[in-house]
mmCIF file of C-alpha atoms in Angstrom:
data_model
loop_
_atom_site.group_PDB
_atom_site.id
_atom_site.type_symbol
_atom_site.label_atom_id
_atom_site.label_comp_id
_atom_site.label_asym_id
_atom_site.label_seq_id
_atom_site.Cartn_x
_atom_site.Cartn_y
_atom_site.Cartn_z
ATOM 1 C CA MET A 1 28.636 10.336 -32.312
ATOM 2 C CA THR A 2 32.024 9.339 -33.686
ATOM 3 C CA ARG A 3 33.018 5.791 -34.529
ATOM 4 C CA ALA A 4 35.547 5.721 -31.700
ATOM 5 C CA ALA A 5 32.923 6.776 -29.164
ATOM 6 C CA SER A 6 30.505 4.103 -30.437
ATOM 7 C CA LEU A 7 33.182 1.430 -30.111
ATOM 8 C CA LEU A 8 34.031 2.593 -26.590
ATOM 9 C CA ILE A 9 30.379 2.425 -25.498
ATOM 10 C CA ALA A 10 29.993 -1.035 -27.033
ATOM 11 C CA LEU A 11 33.161 -2.234 -25.282
ATOM 12 C CA LEU A 12 32.031 -0.883 -21.898
ATOM 13 C CA THR A 13 28.585 -2.441 -22.340
ATOM 14 C CA ALA A 14 30.110 -5.816 -23.172
ATOM 15 C CA LEU A 15 32.452 -5.541 -20.186
ATOM 16 C CA PHE A 16 29.573 -4.713 -17.862
ATOM 17 C CA ALA A 17 27.543 -7.639 -19.213
ATOM 18 C CA GLY A 18 30.520 -9.937 -18.649
ATOM 19 C CA VAL A 19 30.838 -8.792 -15.027
ATOM 20 C CA LEU A 20 27.154 -9.429 -14.430
ATOM 21 C CA LEU A 21 27.402 -12.922 -15.911
ATOM 22 C CA TRP A 22 30.404 -13.675 -13.683
ATOM 23 C CA VAL A 23 28.525 -12.447 -10.583
ATOM 24 C CA PHE A 24 25.483 -14.597 -11.447
ATOM 25 C CA HIS A 25 27.699 -17.626 -12.042
ATOM 26 C CA GLU A 26 29.478 -17.210 -8.715
ATOM 27 C CA ALA A 27 26.172 -16.741 -6.882
ATOM 28 C CA LEU A 28 24.752 -19.931 -8.392
ATOM 29 C CA ALA A 29 27.930 -21.860 -7.626
ATOM 30 C CA LEU A 30 27.812 -21.036 -3.912
ATOM 31 C CA ALA A 31 26.751 -23.754 -1.508
ATOM 32 C CA PRO A 32 23.175 -23.222 -0.292
ATOM 33 C CA GLY A 33 23.032 -21.559 3.101
ATOM 34 C CA ALA A 34 20.301 -21.023 5.652
ATOM 35 C CA ARG A 35 17.013 -20.043 4.039
ATOM 36 C CA LEU A 36 15.382 -16.811 5.154
ATOM 37 C CA ALA A 37 12.018 -18.568 5.283
ATOM 38 C CA GLU A 38 13.307 -20.949 7.937
ATOM 39 C CA SER A 39 14.645 -18.091 10.062
ATOM 40 C CA ALA A 40 11.370 -16.192 9.658
ATOM 41 C CA MET A 41 9.271 -19.156 10.766
ATOM 42 C CA ALA A 42 11.591 -19.864 13.702
ATOM 43 C CA ASN A 43 11.035 -16.357 15.097
ATOM 44 C CA LEU A 44 7.341 -16.042 14.186
ATOM 45 C CA ALA A 45 6.138 -16.311 17.792
ATOM 46 C CA ALA A 46 7.986 -13.097 18.703
ATOM 47 C CA THR A 47 6.339 -11.018 15.958
ATOM 48 C CA GLY A 48 2.897 -10.730 17.573
ATOM 49 C CA VAL A 49 1.100 -12.407 14.654
ATOM 50 C CA SER A 50 0.847 -15.976 13.387
ATOM 51 C CA ASN A 51 0.564 -15.186 9.683
ATOM 52 C CA PRO A 52 4.098 -15.237 8.225
ATOM 53 C CA VAL A 53 3.182 -12.806 5.419
ATOM 54 C CA THR A 54 1.967 -10.198 7.904
ATOM 55 C CA ALA A 55 5.041 -10.828 10.052
ATOM 56 C CA VAL A 56 7.304 -10.125 7.082
ATOM 57 C CA LEU A 57 5.415 -6.984 6.008
ATOM 58 C CA LEU A 58 4.860 -5.400 9.422
ATOM 59 C CA ASN A 59 7.712 -6.748 11.527
ATOM 60 C CA TYR A 60 10.718 -8.184 9.687
ATOM 61 C CA ARG A 61 10.720 -5.572 6.912
ATOM 62 C CA ALA A 62 8.496 -2.858 8.325
ATOM 63 C CA TYR A 63 10.760 -0.163 6.841
ATOM 64 C CA ASP A 64 9.952 -1.413 3.351
ATOM 65 C CA THR A 65 6.204 -1.357 3.997
ATOM 66 C CA LEU A 66 6.483 2.156 5.421
ATOM 67 C CA LEU A 67 8.202 3.275 2.217
ATOM 68 C CA GLU A 68 5.484 1.606 0.112
ATOM 69 C CA LEU A 69 2.863 3.687 1.893
ATOM 70 C CA ALA A 70 5.029 6.769 1.385
ATOM 71 C CA VAL A 71 5.160 6.024 -2.356
ATOM 72 C CA LEU A 72 1.350 5.819 -2.495
ATOM 73 C CA LEU A 73 1.114 9.126 -0.638
ATOM 74 C CA ALA A 74 3.628 10.762 -2.992
ATOM 75 C CA ALA A 75 1.693 9.491 -6.023
ATOM 76 C CA LEU A 76 -1.555 10.952 -4.686
ATOM 77 C CA LEU A 77 0.096 14.284 -3.925
ATOM 78 C CA GLY A 78 1.375 14.312 -7.485
ATOM 79 C CA ILE A 79 -2.125 13.694 -8.843
ATOM 80 C CA TRP A 80 -3.602 16.432 -6.657
ATOM 81 C CA SER A 81 -0.929 18.890 -7.766
ATOM 82 C CA LEU A 82 -1.458 18.421 -11.504
ATOM 83 C CA SER A 83 -5.003 19.448 -12.298
ATOM 84 C CA THR A 84 -8.624 19.502 -11.310
ATOM 85 C CA ALA A 85 -10.733 16.364 -11.354
ATOM 86 C CA THR A 86 -12.169 15.231 -14.667
ATOM 87 C CA PRO A 87 -15.952 15.338 -15.139
ATOM 88 C CA GLY A 88 -17.779 12.376 -13.684
ATOM 89 C CA PHE A 89 -19.863 9.792 -15.412
ATOM 90 C CA GLN A 90 -23.602 9.971 -15.937
ATOM 91 C CA PRO A 91 -25.617 9.079 -12.829
ATOM 92 C CA ALA A 92 -26.479 5.396 -12.673
ATOM 93 C CA GLY A 93 -29.942 4.191 -13.473
ATOM 94 C CA ALA A 94 -32.152 2.511 -10.910
ATOM 95 C CA VAL A 95 -30.948 -1.012 -11.691
ATOM 96 C CA LEU A 96 -27.231 -0.176 -11.590
ATOM 97 C CA TRP A 97 -27.599 1.934 -8.470
ATOM 98 C CA GLY A 98 -29.500 -0.892 -6.807
ATOM 99 C CA MET A 99 -26.577 -3.216 -7.540
ATOM 100 C CA VAL A 100 -24.131 -0.615 -6.213
ATOM 101 C CA GLY A 101 -26.167 -0.434 -3.019
ATOM 102 C CA TRP A 102 -25.390 -4.121 -2.465
ATOM 103 C CA VAL A 103 -21.839 -4.331 -3.811
ATOM 104 C CA VAL A 104 -20.296 -1.359 -1.985
ATOM 105 C CA PRO A 105 -21.322 -2.427 1.560
ATOM 106 C CA LEU A 106 -20.135 -5.953 0.740
ATOM 107 C CA LEU A 107 -16.748 -4.634 -0.379
ATOM 108 C CA ILE A 108 -16.407 -2.563 2.796
ATOM 109 C CA LEU A 109 -17.450 -5.480 5.013
ATOM 110 C CA THR A 110 -15.030 -7.852 3.272
ATOM 111 C CA GLY A 111 -12.268 -5.282 3.598
ATOM 112 C CA GLY A 112 -12.864 -5.083 7.353
ATOM 113 C CA TYR A 113 -12.749 -8.878 7.577
ATOM 114 C CA LEU A 114 -9.468 -9.077 5.653
ATOM 115 C CA LEU A 115 -7.957 -6.424 7.931
ATOM 116 C CA TRP A 116 -8.868 -8.330 11.084
ATOM 117 C CA VAL A 117 -7.994 -11.806 9.812
ATOM 118 C CA GLY A 118 -4.608 -10.706 8.452
ATOM 119 C CA GLY A 119 -2.879 -11.414 11.760
ATOM 120 C CA HIS A 120 -3.351 -15.176 11.461
ATOM 121 C CA ALA A 121 -4.564 -15.898 7.895
ATOM 122 C CA PRO A 122 -4.217 -14.481 4.356
ATOM 123 C CA GLY A 123 -5.324 -10.858 4.363
ATOM 124 C CA GLY A 124 -4.022 -7.595 5.750
ATOM 125 C CA ALA A 125 -3.948 -3.887 5.089
ATOM 126 C CA PHE A 126 -3.108 -3.905 1.386
ATOM 127 C CA GLN A 127 -5.842 -6.384 0.494
ATOM 128 C CA ALA A 128 -8.373 -4.609 2.704
ATOM 129 C CA GLY A 129 -7.354 -1.188 1.383
ATOM 130 C CA ALA A 130 -7.671 -2.415 -2.200
ATOM 131 C CA LEU A 131 -11.274 -3.447 -1.542
ATOM 132 C CA LEU A 132 -12.069 -0.069 0.010
ATOM 133 C CA GLY A 133 -10.519 1.598 -3.030
ATOM 134 C CA ALA A 134 -12.606 -0.657 -5.298
ATOM 135 C CA ALA A 135 -15.731 0.469 -3.465
ATOM 136 C CA GLY A 136 -14.789 4.064 -4.246
ATOM 137 C CA VAL A 137 -14.209 3.210 -7.912
ATOM 138 C CA VAL A 138 -17.626 1.548 -8.155
ATOM 139 C CA LEU A 139 -19.270 4.619 -6.641
ATOM 140 C CA ARG A 140 -17.397 6.893 -9.029
ATOM 141 C CA LEU A 141 -18.423 4.779 -12.029
ATOM 142 C CA SER A 142 -22.047 4.994 -10.921
ATOM 143 C CA GLY A 143 -21.962 8.805 -10.982
ATOM 144 C CA ASP A 144 -20.857 9.747 -7.458
ATOM 145 C CA ALA A 145 -18.488 12.679 -7.994
ATOM 146 C CA THR A 146 -16.663 12.112 -4.704
ATOM 147 C CA ALA A 147 -16.272 8.315 -5.053
ATOM 148 C CA GLY A 148 -17.728 8.017 -1.561
ATOM 149 C CA LEU A 149 -14.868 9.986 -0.022
ATOM 150 C CA PRO A 150 -15.465 12.398 2.879
ATOM 151 C CA SER A 151 -14.693 16.122 2.999
ATOM 152 C CA VAL A 152 -11.477 17.587 1.607
ATOM 153 C CA ALA A 153 -9.917 17.970 5.048
ATOM 154 C CA ALA A 154 -10.821 14.399 5.968
ATOM 155 C CA GLN A 155 -9.320 13.101 2.713
ATOM 156 C CA ARG A 156 -6.027 14.765 3.538
ATOM 157 C CA TRP A 157 -5.971 13.222 6.993
ATOM 158 C CA LEU A 158 -6.826 9.799 5.585
ATOM 159 C CA ALA A 159 -4.090 10.069 2.966
ATOM 160 C CA VAL A 160 -1.376 10.623 5.579
ATOM 161 C CA CYS A 161 -2.687 8.452 8.414
ATOM 162 C CA GLY A 162 -0.899 5.297 7.245
ATOM 163 C CA VAL A 163 2.545 6.888 7.178
ATOM 164 C CA ALA A 164 1.750 8.871 10.341
ATOM 165 C CA ALA A 165 0.778 5.725 12.279
ATOM 166 C CA PHE A 166 3.932 3.926 11.143
ATOM 167 C CA VAL A 167 6.211 6.811 12.100
ATOM 168 C CA GLY A 168 4.320 7.460 15.349
ATOM 169 C CA VAL A 169 4.684 3.845 16.494
ATOM 170 C CA GLY A 170 8.346 3.877 15.478
ATOM 171 C CA LEU A 171 9.034 7.015 17.495
ATOM 172 C CA ALA A 172 7.134 5.567 20.471
ATOM 173 C CA THR A 173 9.235 2.398 20.446
ATOM 174 C CA MET A 174 12.365 4.529 20.277
ATOM 175 C CA ALA A 175 11.174 6.595 23.248
ATOM 176 C CA ALA A 176 10.630 3.331 25.142
ATOM 177 C CA GLY A 177 14.312 2.470 24.674
ATOM 178 C CA LEU A 178 13.816 0.080 21.747
ATOM 179 C CA GLY A 179 14.747 0.500 18.110
ATOM 180 C CA PHE A 180 12.607 2.233 15.517
ATOM 181 C CA LEU A 181 9.636 -0.075 14.821
ATOM 182 C CA THR A 182 11.019 -2.671 17.233
ATOM 183 C CA TYR A 183 7.804 -3.786 18.905
ATOM 184 C CA PRO A 184 7.795 -5.039 22.505
ATOM 185 C CA SER A 185 6.473 -8.608 22.586
ATOM 186 C CA ALA A 186 3.525 -7.790 24.840
ATOM 187 C CA TRP A 187 2.301 -5.012 22.526
ATOM 188 C CA ALA A 188 3.396 -6.293 19.113
ATOM 189 C CA LYS A 189 -0.032 -7.640 18.088
ATOM 190 C CA TRP A 190 -1.907 -4.448 18.955
ATOM 191 C CA LEU A 191 0.699 -2.109 17.498
ATOM 192 C CA ILE A 192 0.622 -4.049 14.235
ATOM 193 C CA LEU A 193 -3.191 -3.929 14.238
ATOM 194 C CA LEU A 194 -3.054 -0.163 14.805
ATOM 195 C CA ILE A 195 -0.659 0.304 11.899
ATOM 196 C CA GLU A 196 -2.660 -1.999 9.636
ATOM 197 C CA THR A 197 -5.926 -0.200 10.430
ATOM 198 C CA ALA A 198 -4.415 3.185 9.584
ATOM 199 C CA ALA A 199 -2.762 1.737 6.475
ATOM 200 C CA THR A 200 -6.057 0.242 5.304
ATOM 201 C CA MET A 201 -7.815 3.589 5.553
ATOM 202 C CA ALA A 202 -4.934 5.366 3.825
ATOM 203 C CA ILE A 203 -4.697 2.846 0.977
ATOM 204 C CA GLY A 204 -8.459 2.823 0.379
ATOM 205 C CA ALA A 205 -8.711 6.619 0.374
ATOM 206 C CA THR A 206 -5.598 7.001 -1.794
ATOM 207 C CA LEU A 207 -6.779 4.553 -4.453
ATOM 208 C CA ALA A 208 -10.263 6.062 -4.615
ATOM 209 C CA ALA A 209 -8.913 9.628 -4.715
ATOM 210 C CA ALA A 210 -6.401 8.669 -7.400
ATOM 211 C CA TYR A 211 -9.217 7.275 -9.532
ATOM 212 C CA VAL A 212 -11.126 10.548 -9.183
ATOM 213 C CA GLY A 213 -7.993 12.033 -10.692
ATOM 214 C CA GLY A 214 -7.752 15.578 -9.429
ATOM 215 C CA ARG A 215 -7.683 17.878 -6.443
ATOM 216 C CA PRO A 216 -10.396 16.996 -3.911
ATOM 217 C CA GLY A 217 -13.454 19.184 -4.153
ATOM 218 C CA SER A 218 -12.529 20.458 -7.600
ATOM 219 C CA ALA A 219 -15.319 18.784 -9.582
ATOM 220 C CA LEU A 220 -17.758 21.540 -8.729
ATOM 221 C CA GLY A 221 -20.452 20.850 -11.253
ATOM 222 C CA GLU A 222 -21.144 17.333 -10.013
ATOM 223 C CA LYS A 223 -23.477 16.158 -7.310
ATOM 224 C CA ARG A 224 -23.412 13.113 -5.117
ATOM 225 C CA ARG A 225 -26.321 10.784 -5.777
ATOM 226 C CA PRO A 226 -28.629 10.604 -2.755
#
């Protein structure tokens, strides 16, 4: 690179940095306006849930949450397309497997609780799905080749069910004369619960399958512990 080109790049970088500093200064100098939190709380009753976090994720910015699920799905498809699953760990001994027999059902039960309580208290699909995924990781670490996941066909359905439920509800609200993912007040609670249930299953299956790290059903030499 020539000296003139280096100077030009340095000048443009400095100019860009100066513009950013000016924008930040002007933003900080503006008089404070209405806070989004206040507007969100004022309209909470129309969202179908009483937990403001769930209202933000599934109602106010449902598009963003839909795209988050799509990113998880794309990541899993990328993992499945790369290679076969790596060999599993050695089967757990009696003591470890006994602990797994207690921990995994507890994780699943807690995940179900967090899914249900998310409408009016801290919880929701992402927390519940993370616990389901953790249950799969624990099973995989204890020697279960499938991480507790069902058949290959079922895994594929589970991976897409979160995005499918979101899009399906959005198309249904459009067919009813409303906007995409604009829930009618009478059905908002149950539509959000439907989406969250599907999202929980999708997140849990995606995280567990990602930890397995390969195409489903490809670790042929391994056996599930009875």
